[in-house]
Tab-separated table of C-alpha atoms in Angstrom:
chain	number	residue	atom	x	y	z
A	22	UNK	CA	-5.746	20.777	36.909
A	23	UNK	CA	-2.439	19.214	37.786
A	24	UNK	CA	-0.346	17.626	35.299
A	25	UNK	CA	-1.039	14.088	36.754
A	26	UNK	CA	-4.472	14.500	36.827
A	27	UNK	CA	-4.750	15.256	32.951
A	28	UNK	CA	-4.310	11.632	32.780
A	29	UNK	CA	-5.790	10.222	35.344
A	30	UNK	CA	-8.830	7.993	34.582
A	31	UNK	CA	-8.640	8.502	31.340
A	32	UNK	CA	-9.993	6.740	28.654
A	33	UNK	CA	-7.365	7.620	25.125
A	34	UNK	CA	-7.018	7.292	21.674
A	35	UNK	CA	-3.445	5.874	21.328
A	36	UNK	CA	-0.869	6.686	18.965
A	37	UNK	CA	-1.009	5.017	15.656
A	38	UNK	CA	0.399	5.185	12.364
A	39	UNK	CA	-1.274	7.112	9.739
A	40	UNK	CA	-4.288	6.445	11.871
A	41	UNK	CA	-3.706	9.418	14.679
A	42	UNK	CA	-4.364	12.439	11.919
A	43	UNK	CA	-6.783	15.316	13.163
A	44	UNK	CA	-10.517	14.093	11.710
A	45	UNK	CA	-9.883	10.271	13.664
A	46	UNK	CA	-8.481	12.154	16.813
A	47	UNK	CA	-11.485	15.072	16.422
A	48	UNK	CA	-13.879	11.545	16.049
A	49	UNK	CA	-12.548	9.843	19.145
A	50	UNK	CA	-13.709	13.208	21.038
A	51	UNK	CA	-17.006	13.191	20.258
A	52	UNK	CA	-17.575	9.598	20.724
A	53	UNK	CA	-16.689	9.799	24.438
A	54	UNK	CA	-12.673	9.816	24.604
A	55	UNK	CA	-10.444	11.837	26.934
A	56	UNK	CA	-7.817	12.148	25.420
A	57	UNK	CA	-6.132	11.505	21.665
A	58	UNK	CA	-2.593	11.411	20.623
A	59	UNK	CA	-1.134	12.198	17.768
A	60	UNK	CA	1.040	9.790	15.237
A	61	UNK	CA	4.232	9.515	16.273
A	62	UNK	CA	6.206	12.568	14.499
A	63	UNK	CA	9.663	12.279	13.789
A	64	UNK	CA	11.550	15.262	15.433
A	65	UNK	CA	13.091	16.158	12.003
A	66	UNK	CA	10.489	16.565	10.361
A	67	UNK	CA	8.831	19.099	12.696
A	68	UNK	CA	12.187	21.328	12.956
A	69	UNK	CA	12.376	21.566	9.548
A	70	UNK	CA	8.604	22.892	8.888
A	71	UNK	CA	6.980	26.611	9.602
A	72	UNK	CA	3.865	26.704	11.726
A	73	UNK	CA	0.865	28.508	10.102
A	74	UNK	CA	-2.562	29.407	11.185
A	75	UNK	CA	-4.708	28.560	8.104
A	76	UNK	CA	-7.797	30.923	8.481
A	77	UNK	CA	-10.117	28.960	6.155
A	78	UNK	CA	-10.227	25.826	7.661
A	79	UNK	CA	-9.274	27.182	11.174
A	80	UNK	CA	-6.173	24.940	12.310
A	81	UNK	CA	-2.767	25.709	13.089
A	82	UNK	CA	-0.579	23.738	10.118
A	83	UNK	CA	2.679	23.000	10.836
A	84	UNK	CA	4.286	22.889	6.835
A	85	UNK	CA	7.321	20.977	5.604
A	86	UNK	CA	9.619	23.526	4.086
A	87	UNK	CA	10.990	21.539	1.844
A	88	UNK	CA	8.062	20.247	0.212
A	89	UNK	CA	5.087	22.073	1.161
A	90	UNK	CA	3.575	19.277	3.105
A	91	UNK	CA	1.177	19.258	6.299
A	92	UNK	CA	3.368	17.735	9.298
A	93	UNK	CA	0.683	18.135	12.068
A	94	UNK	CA	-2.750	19.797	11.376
A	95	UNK	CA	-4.603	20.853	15.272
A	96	UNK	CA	-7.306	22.841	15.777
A	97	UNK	CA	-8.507	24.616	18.998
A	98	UNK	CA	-11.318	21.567	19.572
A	99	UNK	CA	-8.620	19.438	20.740
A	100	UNK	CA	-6.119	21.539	22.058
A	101	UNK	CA	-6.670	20.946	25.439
A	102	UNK	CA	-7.189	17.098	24.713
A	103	UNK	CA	-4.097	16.122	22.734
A	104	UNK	CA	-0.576	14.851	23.078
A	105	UNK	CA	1.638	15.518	20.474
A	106	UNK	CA	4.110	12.027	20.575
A	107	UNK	CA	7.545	12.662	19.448
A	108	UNK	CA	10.017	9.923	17.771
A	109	UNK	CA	13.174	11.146	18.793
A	110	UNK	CA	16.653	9.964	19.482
A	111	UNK	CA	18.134	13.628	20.913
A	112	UNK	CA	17.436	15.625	23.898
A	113	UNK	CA	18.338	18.941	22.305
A	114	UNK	CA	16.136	17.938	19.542
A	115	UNK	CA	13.637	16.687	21.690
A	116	UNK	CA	13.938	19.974	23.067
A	117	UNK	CA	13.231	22.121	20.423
A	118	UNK	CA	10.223	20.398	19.424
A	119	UNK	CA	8.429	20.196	21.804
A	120	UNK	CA	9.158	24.308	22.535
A	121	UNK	CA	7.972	24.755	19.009
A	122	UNK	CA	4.090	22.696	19.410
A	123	UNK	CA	3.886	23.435	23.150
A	124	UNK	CA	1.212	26.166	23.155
A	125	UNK	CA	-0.733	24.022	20.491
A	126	UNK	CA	-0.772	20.846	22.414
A	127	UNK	CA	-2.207	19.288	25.797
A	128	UNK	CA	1.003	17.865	26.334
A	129	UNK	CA	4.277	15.624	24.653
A	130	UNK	CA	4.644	12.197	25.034
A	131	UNK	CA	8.093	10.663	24.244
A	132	UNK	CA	8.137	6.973	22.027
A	133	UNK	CA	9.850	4.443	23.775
A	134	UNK	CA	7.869	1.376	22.789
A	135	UNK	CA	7.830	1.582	18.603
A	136	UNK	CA	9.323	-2.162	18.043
A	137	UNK	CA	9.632	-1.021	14.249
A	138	UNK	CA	13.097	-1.175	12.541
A	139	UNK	CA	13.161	2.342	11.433
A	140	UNK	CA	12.487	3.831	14.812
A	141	UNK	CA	15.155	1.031	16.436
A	142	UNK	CA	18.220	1.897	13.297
A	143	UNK	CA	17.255	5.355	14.582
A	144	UNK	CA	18.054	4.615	18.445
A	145	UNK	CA	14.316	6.211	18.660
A	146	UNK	CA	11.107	4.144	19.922
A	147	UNK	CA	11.961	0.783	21.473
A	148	UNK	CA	15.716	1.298	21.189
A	149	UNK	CA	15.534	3.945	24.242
A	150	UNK	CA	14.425	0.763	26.714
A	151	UNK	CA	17.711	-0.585	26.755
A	152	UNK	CA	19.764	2.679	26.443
A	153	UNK	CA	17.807	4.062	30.027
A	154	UNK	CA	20.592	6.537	30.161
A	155	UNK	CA	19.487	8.545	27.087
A	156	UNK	CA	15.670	7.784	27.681
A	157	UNK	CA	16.578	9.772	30.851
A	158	UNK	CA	18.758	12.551	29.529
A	159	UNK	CA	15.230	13.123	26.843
A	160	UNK	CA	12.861	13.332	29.365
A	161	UNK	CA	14.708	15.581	31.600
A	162	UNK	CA	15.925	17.955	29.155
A	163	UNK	CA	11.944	18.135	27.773
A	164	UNK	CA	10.597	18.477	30.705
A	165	UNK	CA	13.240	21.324	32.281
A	166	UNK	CA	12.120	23.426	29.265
A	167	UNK	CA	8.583	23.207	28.776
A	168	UNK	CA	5.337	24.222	30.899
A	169	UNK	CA	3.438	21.500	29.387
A	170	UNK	CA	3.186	18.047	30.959
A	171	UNK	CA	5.291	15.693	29.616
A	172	UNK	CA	5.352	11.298	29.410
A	173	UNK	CA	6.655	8.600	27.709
A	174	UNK	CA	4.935	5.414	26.507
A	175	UNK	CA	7.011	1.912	26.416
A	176	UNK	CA	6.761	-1.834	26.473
A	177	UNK	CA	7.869	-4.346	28.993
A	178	UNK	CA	11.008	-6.029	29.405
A	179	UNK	CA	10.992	-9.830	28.829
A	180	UNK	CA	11.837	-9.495	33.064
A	181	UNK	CA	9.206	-7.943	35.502
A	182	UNK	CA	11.907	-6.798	38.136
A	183	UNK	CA	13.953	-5.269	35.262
A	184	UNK	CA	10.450	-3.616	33.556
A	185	UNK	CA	9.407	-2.016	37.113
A	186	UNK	CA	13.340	-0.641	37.936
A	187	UNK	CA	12.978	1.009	34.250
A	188	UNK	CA	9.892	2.478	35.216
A	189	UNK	CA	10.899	3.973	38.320
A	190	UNK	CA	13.554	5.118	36.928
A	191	UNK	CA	11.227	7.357	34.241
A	192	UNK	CA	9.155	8.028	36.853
A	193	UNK	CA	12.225	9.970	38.806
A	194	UNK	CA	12.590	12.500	35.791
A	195	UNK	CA	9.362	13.563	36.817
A	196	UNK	CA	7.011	12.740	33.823
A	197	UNK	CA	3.690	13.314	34.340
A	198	UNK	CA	2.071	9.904	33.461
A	199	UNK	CA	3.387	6.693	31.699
A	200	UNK	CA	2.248	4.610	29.459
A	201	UNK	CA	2.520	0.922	29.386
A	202	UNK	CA	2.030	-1.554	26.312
A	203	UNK	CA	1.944	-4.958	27.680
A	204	UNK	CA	4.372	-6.829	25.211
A	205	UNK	CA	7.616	-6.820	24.700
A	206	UNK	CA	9.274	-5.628	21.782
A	207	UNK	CA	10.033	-8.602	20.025
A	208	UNK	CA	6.107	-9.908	20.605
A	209	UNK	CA	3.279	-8.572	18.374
A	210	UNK	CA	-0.748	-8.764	18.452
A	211	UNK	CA	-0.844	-12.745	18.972
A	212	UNK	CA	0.949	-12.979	21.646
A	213	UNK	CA	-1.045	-12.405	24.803
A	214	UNK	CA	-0.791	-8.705	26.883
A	215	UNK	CA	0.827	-9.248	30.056
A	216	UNK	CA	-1.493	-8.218	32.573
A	217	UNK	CA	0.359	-9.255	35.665
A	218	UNK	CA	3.046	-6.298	34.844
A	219	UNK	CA	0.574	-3.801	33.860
A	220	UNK	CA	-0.984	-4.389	37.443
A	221	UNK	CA	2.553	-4.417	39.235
A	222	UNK	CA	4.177	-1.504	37.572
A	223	UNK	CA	0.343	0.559	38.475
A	224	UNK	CA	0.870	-0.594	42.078
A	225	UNK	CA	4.725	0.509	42.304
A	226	UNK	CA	4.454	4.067	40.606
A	227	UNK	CA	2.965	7.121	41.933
A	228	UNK	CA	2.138	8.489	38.647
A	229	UNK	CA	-0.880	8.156	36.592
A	230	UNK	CA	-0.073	4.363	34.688
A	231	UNK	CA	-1.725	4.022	30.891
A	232	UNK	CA	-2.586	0.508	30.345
A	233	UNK	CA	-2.487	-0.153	26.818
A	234	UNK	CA	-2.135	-3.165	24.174
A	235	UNK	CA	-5.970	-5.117	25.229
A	236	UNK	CA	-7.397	-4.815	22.146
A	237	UNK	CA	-7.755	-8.309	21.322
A	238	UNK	CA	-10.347	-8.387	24.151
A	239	UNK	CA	-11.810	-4.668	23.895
A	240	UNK	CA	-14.969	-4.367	21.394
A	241	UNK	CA	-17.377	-2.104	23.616
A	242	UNK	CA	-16.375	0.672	26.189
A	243	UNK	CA	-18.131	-1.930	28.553
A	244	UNK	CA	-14.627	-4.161	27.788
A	245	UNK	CA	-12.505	-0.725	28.103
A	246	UNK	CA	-13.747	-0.374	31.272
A	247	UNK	CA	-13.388	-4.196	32.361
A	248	UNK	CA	-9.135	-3.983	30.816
A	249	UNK	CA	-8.794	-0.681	32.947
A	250	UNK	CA	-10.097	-2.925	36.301
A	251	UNK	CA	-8.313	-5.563	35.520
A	252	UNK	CA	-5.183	-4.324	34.569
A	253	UNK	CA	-5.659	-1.895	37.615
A	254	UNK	CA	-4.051	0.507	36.079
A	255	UNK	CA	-5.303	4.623	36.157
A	256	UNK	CA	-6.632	4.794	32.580
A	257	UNK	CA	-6.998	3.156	29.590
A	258	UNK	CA	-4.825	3.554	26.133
A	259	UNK	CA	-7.217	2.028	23.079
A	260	UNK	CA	-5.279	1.680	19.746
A	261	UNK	CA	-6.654	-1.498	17.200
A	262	UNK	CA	-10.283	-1.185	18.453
A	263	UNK	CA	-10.625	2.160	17.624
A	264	UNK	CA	-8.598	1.974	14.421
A	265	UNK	CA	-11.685	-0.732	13.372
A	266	UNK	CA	-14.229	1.653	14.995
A	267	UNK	CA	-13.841	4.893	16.870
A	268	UNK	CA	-17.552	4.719	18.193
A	269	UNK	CA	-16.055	1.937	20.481
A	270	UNK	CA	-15.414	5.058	22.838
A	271	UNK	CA	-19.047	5.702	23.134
A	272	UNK	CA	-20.593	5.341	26.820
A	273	UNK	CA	-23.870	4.622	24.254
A	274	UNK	CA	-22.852	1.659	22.191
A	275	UNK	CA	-20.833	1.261	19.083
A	276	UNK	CA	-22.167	2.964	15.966
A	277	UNK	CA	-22.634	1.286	12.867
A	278	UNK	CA	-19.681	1.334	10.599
A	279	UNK	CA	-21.381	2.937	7.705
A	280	UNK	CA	-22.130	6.221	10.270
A	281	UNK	CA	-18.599	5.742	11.414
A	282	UNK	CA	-17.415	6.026	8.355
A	283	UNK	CA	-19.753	9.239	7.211
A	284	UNK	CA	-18.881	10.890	10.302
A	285	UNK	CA	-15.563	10.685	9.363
A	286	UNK	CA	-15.777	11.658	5.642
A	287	UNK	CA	-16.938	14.939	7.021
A	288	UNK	CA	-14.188	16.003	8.928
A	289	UNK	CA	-11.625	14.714	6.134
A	290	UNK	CA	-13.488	16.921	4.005
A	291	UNK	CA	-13.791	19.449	6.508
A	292	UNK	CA	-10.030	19.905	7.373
A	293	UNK	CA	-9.019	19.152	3.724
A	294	UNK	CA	-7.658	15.584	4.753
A	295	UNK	CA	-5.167	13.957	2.281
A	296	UNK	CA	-6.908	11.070	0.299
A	297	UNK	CA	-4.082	8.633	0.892
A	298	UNK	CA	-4.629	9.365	4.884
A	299	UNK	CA	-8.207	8.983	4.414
A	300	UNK	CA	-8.362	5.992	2.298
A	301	UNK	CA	-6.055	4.358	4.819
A	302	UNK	CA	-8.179	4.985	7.476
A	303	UNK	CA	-11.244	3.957	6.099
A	304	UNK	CA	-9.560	0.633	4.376
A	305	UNK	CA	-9.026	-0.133	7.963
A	306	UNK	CA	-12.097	0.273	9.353
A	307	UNK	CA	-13.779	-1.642	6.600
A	308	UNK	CA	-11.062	-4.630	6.863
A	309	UNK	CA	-12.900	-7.727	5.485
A	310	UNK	CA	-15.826	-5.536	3.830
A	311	UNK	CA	-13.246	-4.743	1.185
A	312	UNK	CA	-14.525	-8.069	-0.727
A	313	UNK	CA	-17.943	-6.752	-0.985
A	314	UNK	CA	-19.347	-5.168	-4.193
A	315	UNK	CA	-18.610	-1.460	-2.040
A	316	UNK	CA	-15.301	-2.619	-1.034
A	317	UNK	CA	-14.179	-3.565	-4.396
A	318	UNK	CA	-15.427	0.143	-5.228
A	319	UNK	CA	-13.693	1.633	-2.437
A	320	UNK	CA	-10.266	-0.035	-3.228
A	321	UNK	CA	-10.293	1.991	-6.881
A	322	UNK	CA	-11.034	5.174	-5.574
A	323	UNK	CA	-8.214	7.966	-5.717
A	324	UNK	CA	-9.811	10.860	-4.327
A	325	UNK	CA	-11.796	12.360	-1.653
A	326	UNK	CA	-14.248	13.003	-3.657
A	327	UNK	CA	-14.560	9.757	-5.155
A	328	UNK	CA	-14.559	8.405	-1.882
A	329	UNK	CA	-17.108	10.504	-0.480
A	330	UNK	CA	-19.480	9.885	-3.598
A	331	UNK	CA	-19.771	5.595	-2.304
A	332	UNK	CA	-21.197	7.061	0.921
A	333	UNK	CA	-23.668	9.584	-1.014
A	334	UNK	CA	-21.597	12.803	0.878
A	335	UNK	CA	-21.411	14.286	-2.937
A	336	UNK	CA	-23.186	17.431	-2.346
A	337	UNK	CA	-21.504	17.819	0.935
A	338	UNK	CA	-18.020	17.509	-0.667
A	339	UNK	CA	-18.820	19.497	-3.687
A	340	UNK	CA	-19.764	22.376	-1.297
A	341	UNK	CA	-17.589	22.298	1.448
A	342	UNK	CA	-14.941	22.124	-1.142
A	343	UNK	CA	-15.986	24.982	-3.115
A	344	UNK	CA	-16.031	27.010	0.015
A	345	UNK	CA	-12.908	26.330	0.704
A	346	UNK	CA	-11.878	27.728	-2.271
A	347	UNK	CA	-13.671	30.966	-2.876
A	348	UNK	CA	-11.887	31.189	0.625
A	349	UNK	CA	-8.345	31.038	-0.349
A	350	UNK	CA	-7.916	27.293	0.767
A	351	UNK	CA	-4.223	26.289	-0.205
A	352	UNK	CA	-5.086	23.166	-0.764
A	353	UNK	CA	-2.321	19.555	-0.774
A	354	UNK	CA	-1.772	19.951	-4.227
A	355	UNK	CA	-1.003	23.622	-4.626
A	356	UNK	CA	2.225	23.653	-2.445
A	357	UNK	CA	5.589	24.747	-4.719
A	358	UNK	CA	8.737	25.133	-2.830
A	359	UNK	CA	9.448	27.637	-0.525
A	360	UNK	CA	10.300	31.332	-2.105
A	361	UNK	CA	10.346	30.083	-5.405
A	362	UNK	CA	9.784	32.126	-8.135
A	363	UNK	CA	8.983	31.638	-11.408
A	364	UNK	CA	11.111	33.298	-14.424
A	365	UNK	CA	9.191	35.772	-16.211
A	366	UNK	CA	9.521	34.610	-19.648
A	367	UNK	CA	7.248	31.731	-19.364
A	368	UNK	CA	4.536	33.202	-20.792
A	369	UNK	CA	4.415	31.201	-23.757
A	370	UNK	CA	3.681	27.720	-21.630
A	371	UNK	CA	0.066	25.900	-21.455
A	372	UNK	CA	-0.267	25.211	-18.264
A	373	UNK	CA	-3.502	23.504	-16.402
A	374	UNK	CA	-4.302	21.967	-12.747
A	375	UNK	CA	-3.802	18.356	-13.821
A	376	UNK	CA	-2.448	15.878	-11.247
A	377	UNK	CA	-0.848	12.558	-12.428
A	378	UNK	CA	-2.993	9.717	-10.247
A	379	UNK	CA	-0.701	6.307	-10.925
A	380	UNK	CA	-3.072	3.930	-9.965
A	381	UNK	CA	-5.729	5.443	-12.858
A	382	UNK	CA	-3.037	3.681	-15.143
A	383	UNK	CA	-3.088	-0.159	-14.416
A	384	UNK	CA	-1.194	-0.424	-17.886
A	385	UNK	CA	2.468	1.138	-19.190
A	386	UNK	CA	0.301	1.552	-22.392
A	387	UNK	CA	-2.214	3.656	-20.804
A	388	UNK	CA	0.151	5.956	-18.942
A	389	UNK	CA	0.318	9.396	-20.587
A	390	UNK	CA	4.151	9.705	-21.784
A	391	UNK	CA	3.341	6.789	-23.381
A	392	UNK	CA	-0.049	7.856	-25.247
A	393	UNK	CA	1.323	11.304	-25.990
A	394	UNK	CA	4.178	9.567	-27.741
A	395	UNK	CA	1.661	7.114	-29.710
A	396	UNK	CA	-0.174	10.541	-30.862
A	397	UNK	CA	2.421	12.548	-31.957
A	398	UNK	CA	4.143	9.849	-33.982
A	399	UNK	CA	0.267	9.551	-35.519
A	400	UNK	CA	0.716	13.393	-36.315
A	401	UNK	CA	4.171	13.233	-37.857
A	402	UNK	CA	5.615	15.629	-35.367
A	403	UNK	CA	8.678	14.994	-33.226
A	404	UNK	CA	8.981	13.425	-30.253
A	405	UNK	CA	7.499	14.859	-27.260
A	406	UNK	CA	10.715	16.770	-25.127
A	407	UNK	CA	10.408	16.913	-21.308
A	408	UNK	CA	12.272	19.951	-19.434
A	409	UNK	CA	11.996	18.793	-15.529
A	410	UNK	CA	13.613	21.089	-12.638
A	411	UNK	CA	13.750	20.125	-9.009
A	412	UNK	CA	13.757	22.364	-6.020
A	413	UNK	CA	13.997	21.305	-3.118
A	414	UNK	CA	12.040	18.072	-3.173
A	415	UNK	CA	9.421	18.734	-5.586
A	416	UNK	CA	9.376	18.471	-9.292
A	417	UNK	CA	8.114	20.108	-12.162
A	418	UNK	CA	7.981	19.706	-16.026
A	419	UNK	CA	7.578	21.085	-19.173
A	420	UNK	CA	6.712	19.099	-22.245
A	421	UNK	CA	7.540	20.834	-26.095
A	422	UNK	CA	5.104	19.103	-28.822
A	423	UNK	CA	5.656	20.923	-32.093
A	424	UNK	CA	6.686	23.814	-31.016
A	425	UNK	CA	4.327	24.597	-27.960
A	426	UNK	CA	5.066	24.206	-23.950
A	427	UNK	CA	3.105	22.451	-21.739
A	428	UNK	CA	3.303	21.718	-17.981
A	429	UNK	CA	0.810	21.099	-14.830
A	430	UNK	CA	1.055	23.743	-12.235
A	431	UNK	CA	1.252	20.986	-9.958
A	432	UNK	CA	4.590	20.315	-8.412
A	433	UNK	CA	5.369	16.697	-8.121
A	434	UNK	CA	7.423	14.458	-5.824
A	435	UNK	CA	9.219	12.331	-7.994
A	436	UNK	CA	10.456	13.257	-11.799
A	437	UNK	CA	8.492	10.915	-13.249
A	438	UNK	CA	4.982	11.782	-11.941
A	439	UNK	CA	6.009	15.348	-12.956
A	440	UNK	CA	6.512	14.585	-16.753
A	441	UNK	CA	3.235	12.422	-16.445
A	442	UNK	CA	1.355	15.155	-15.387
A	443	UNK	CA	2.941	17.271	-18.275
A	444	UNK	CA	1.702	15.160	-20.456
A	445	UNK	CA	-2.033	15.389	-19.156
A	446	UNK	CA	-2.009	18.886	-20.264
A	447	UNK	CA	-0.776	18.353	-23.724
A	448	UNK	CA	-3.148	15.637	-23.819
A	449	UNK	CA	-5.967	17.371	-22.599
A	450	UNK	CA	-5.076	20.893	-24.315
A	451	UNK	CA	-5.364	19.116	-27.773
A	452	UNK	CA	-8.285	17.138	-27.519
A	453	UNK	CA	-6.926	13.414	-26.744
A	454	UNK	CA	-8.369	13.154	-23.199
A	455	UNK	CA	-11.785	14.209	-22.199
A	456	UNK	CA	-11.839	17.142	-19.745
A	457	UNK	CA	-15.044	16.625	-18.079
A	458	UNK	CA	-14.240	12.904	-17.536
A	459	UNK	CA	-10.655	14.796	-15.763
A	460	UNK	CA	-12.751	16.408	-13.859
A	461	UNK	CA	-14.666	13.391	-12.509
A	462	UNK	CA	-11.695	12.268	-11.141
A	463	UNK	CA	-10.337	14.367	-9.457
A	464	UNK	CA	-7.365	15.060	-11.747
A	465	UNK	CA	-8.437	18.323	-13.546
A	466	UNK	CA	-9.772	21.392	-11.735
């Protein structure tokens, strides 16, 4: 296959925010799409992590060394179906990453279209239409050093004649396809896509030309089909409509949202999905369902398991995730910075897997620090005493209530989650707080 036909007639799973994480993309395969990008990833934050095969859940990991933290999780399902989309602002750096994913990935796709103000301060995303010279110097530079195909997705200019010059000017750096969102970047999901450039810049490029930014009128892969005609463009980029429901790729009809969602559950739980990601992702697929009685139950969830447990996967997450351990699963919460190691004469501490959930505490009252304080003063000791060292960017601490240490094992983000979580263990290791209703939540294993 040659690199323009990877994308030709093609039906995709655009990039999207938070939304683009391995169980949606591994979703959008099996319900009929070609392809499936990734989030965009800063370059940054790839060149700073360590790629690792994890053998239990059988991905390739690329970690954040400074924190422990999953950049990009793949797996060999998709390998040969998805585009790793870089934000970047640097050809060397540009460069570099996309040397480091190449022989994980289908291909790289360059942002030039992100309209948001962190990727525009950054001179990355939409900031590289008007600064052609650099979006040039990027794409050559990636694609003299890789073997992968490489594009680029932008918007239009406000000007058709300046919008198709800009294209043929990518197009001469010899990118493999391009991708086209029909808006400018000042113009956002009311304004209407403009069809007449997708249909001008597909008739003056010789490359493979991604319409995308129709989701306002796309709710069945009958209407993917009808955007892809009438934008006459070679395939078909699918980003909000997909984001609601990911069956919308199906040749077979959409699937209900409840299946959706189940499907979806499963591969969270089966690639040990962050909670946060997956709550995102299924907040947005529920959208107006979060008033109903299940929505309402939804919204106080923390963790995958809770979450799981409203659509009756319990047993499935209990022993998927139990598997996963007897395994060796590192899992989110057991990262600690990198070559760290602990002094030897800490022995003496009390130390539990307890992880500080904020939103468990609607009330300052209720918050830990604050009821191990109320306790001790009920006991006549002192004080409680928090010991907190950072390395890197992750936190730990140790609490001293008369006269005995206590920490979590966890290693937090912040200070203040890190003495929290200290004092869940005193807490817990005295008899305030129940264990097995801990456990229920997901905060004590």
């Amino acid at each position: 296959m040659s690199k323009n036909e990877l994308y030709s007639d093609k039906i995709i799973l655009a990039p999207m925010v938070r939304i683009g994480t391995l169980p949606t993309r591994l979703l959008a395969l099996d319900y009929g799409a070609d392809l499936v990008y990734t989030e965009e990833i800063i370059d940054w934050k790839l060149l700073r992590s360590k790629r690792r095969e994890n053998e239990v859940l059988g991905t390739i990991d690329y970690i954040d060394l400074t924190d422990g933290t999953v950049v990009f999780r793949t797996c060999s399902r998709e390998t040969s179906q998805v585009i790793l989309q870089i934000g970047t602002s640097d050809p060397d750096r540009a460069l570099k990453v996309a040397q480091l994913v190449e022989s994980d990935v289908a291909g790289i796709d360059i942002n030039m279209g992100c309209p948001k103000e962190f990727s525009i301060k950054g001179g990355m995303g939409a900031a590289l239409l008007y600064q052609p010279e650099k979006a040039e110097n990027i794409l050559k530079k990636v694609i003299s050093g890789v073997k992968c195909p490489v594009t680029c997705k932008i918007r239009v200019l406000e000007d058709l004649d300046e919008t198709l010059k800009l294209c043929k000017r990518l197009e001469s750096c010899g990118i493999a396809a391009i991708a086209v969102h029909g808006r400018t970047k000042y113009e956002r999901q009311q304004h209407s896509n403009r069809i007449e450039f997708l249909q001008m810049i597909s008739e003056s490029l010789s490359i493979p030309v991604i319409a995308n930014g129709g989701s306002k009128e796309i709710d069945t892969f009958e209407d993917i089909i009808h955007f892809k005609e009438k934008t006459k463009c070679s395939s078909v980029m699918v980003a909000r409509a997909a984001e609601w429901n990911v069956s919308v790729f199906s040749r077979f009809g959409k699937k209900p949202l409840d299946d959706v969602i189940k499907a979806y559950l499963k591969y969270a739980v089966d690639y040990d999905n962050s909670p946060s990601n997956t709550k995102y992702c299924v907040q947005n697929m529920l959208r107006e369902l979060q008033d109903t009685e299940k929505g309402k139950k939804f919204l106080e969830t923390q963790t995958l398991q809770q979450i799981c447990e409203l659509w009756d996967m319990q047993d499935y997450f209990e022993t998927t995730h139990e598997k996963q351990q007897n395994e060796g699963l590192i899992g989110r919460r057991d990262v600690c910075p990198v070559n760290y190691q602990p002094p030897c004469n800490e022995i003496d501490i009390i130390e539990m897997e307890i992880s500080f959930l904020r939103s468990l505490y609607p009330r300052d009252p209720d918050l830990p620090k604050s009821k191990l304080l109320m306790w001790t003063k009920s006991q006549g000791y002192k004080i409680p005493f928090y010991e907190t060292k950072q390395v890197d960017k992750l936190f730990q601490s140790t609490v001293t209530v008369n006269g005995n240490k206590y920490r979590s094992s966890f290693w937090e983000k912040n200070k203040r989650w890190a003495e929290q979580g200290a004092a869940l263990v005193c807490l817990c290791s005295v008899g305030v707080l129940d264990s097995k209703k801990l456990k229920h939540y997901g905060i004590l294993r």
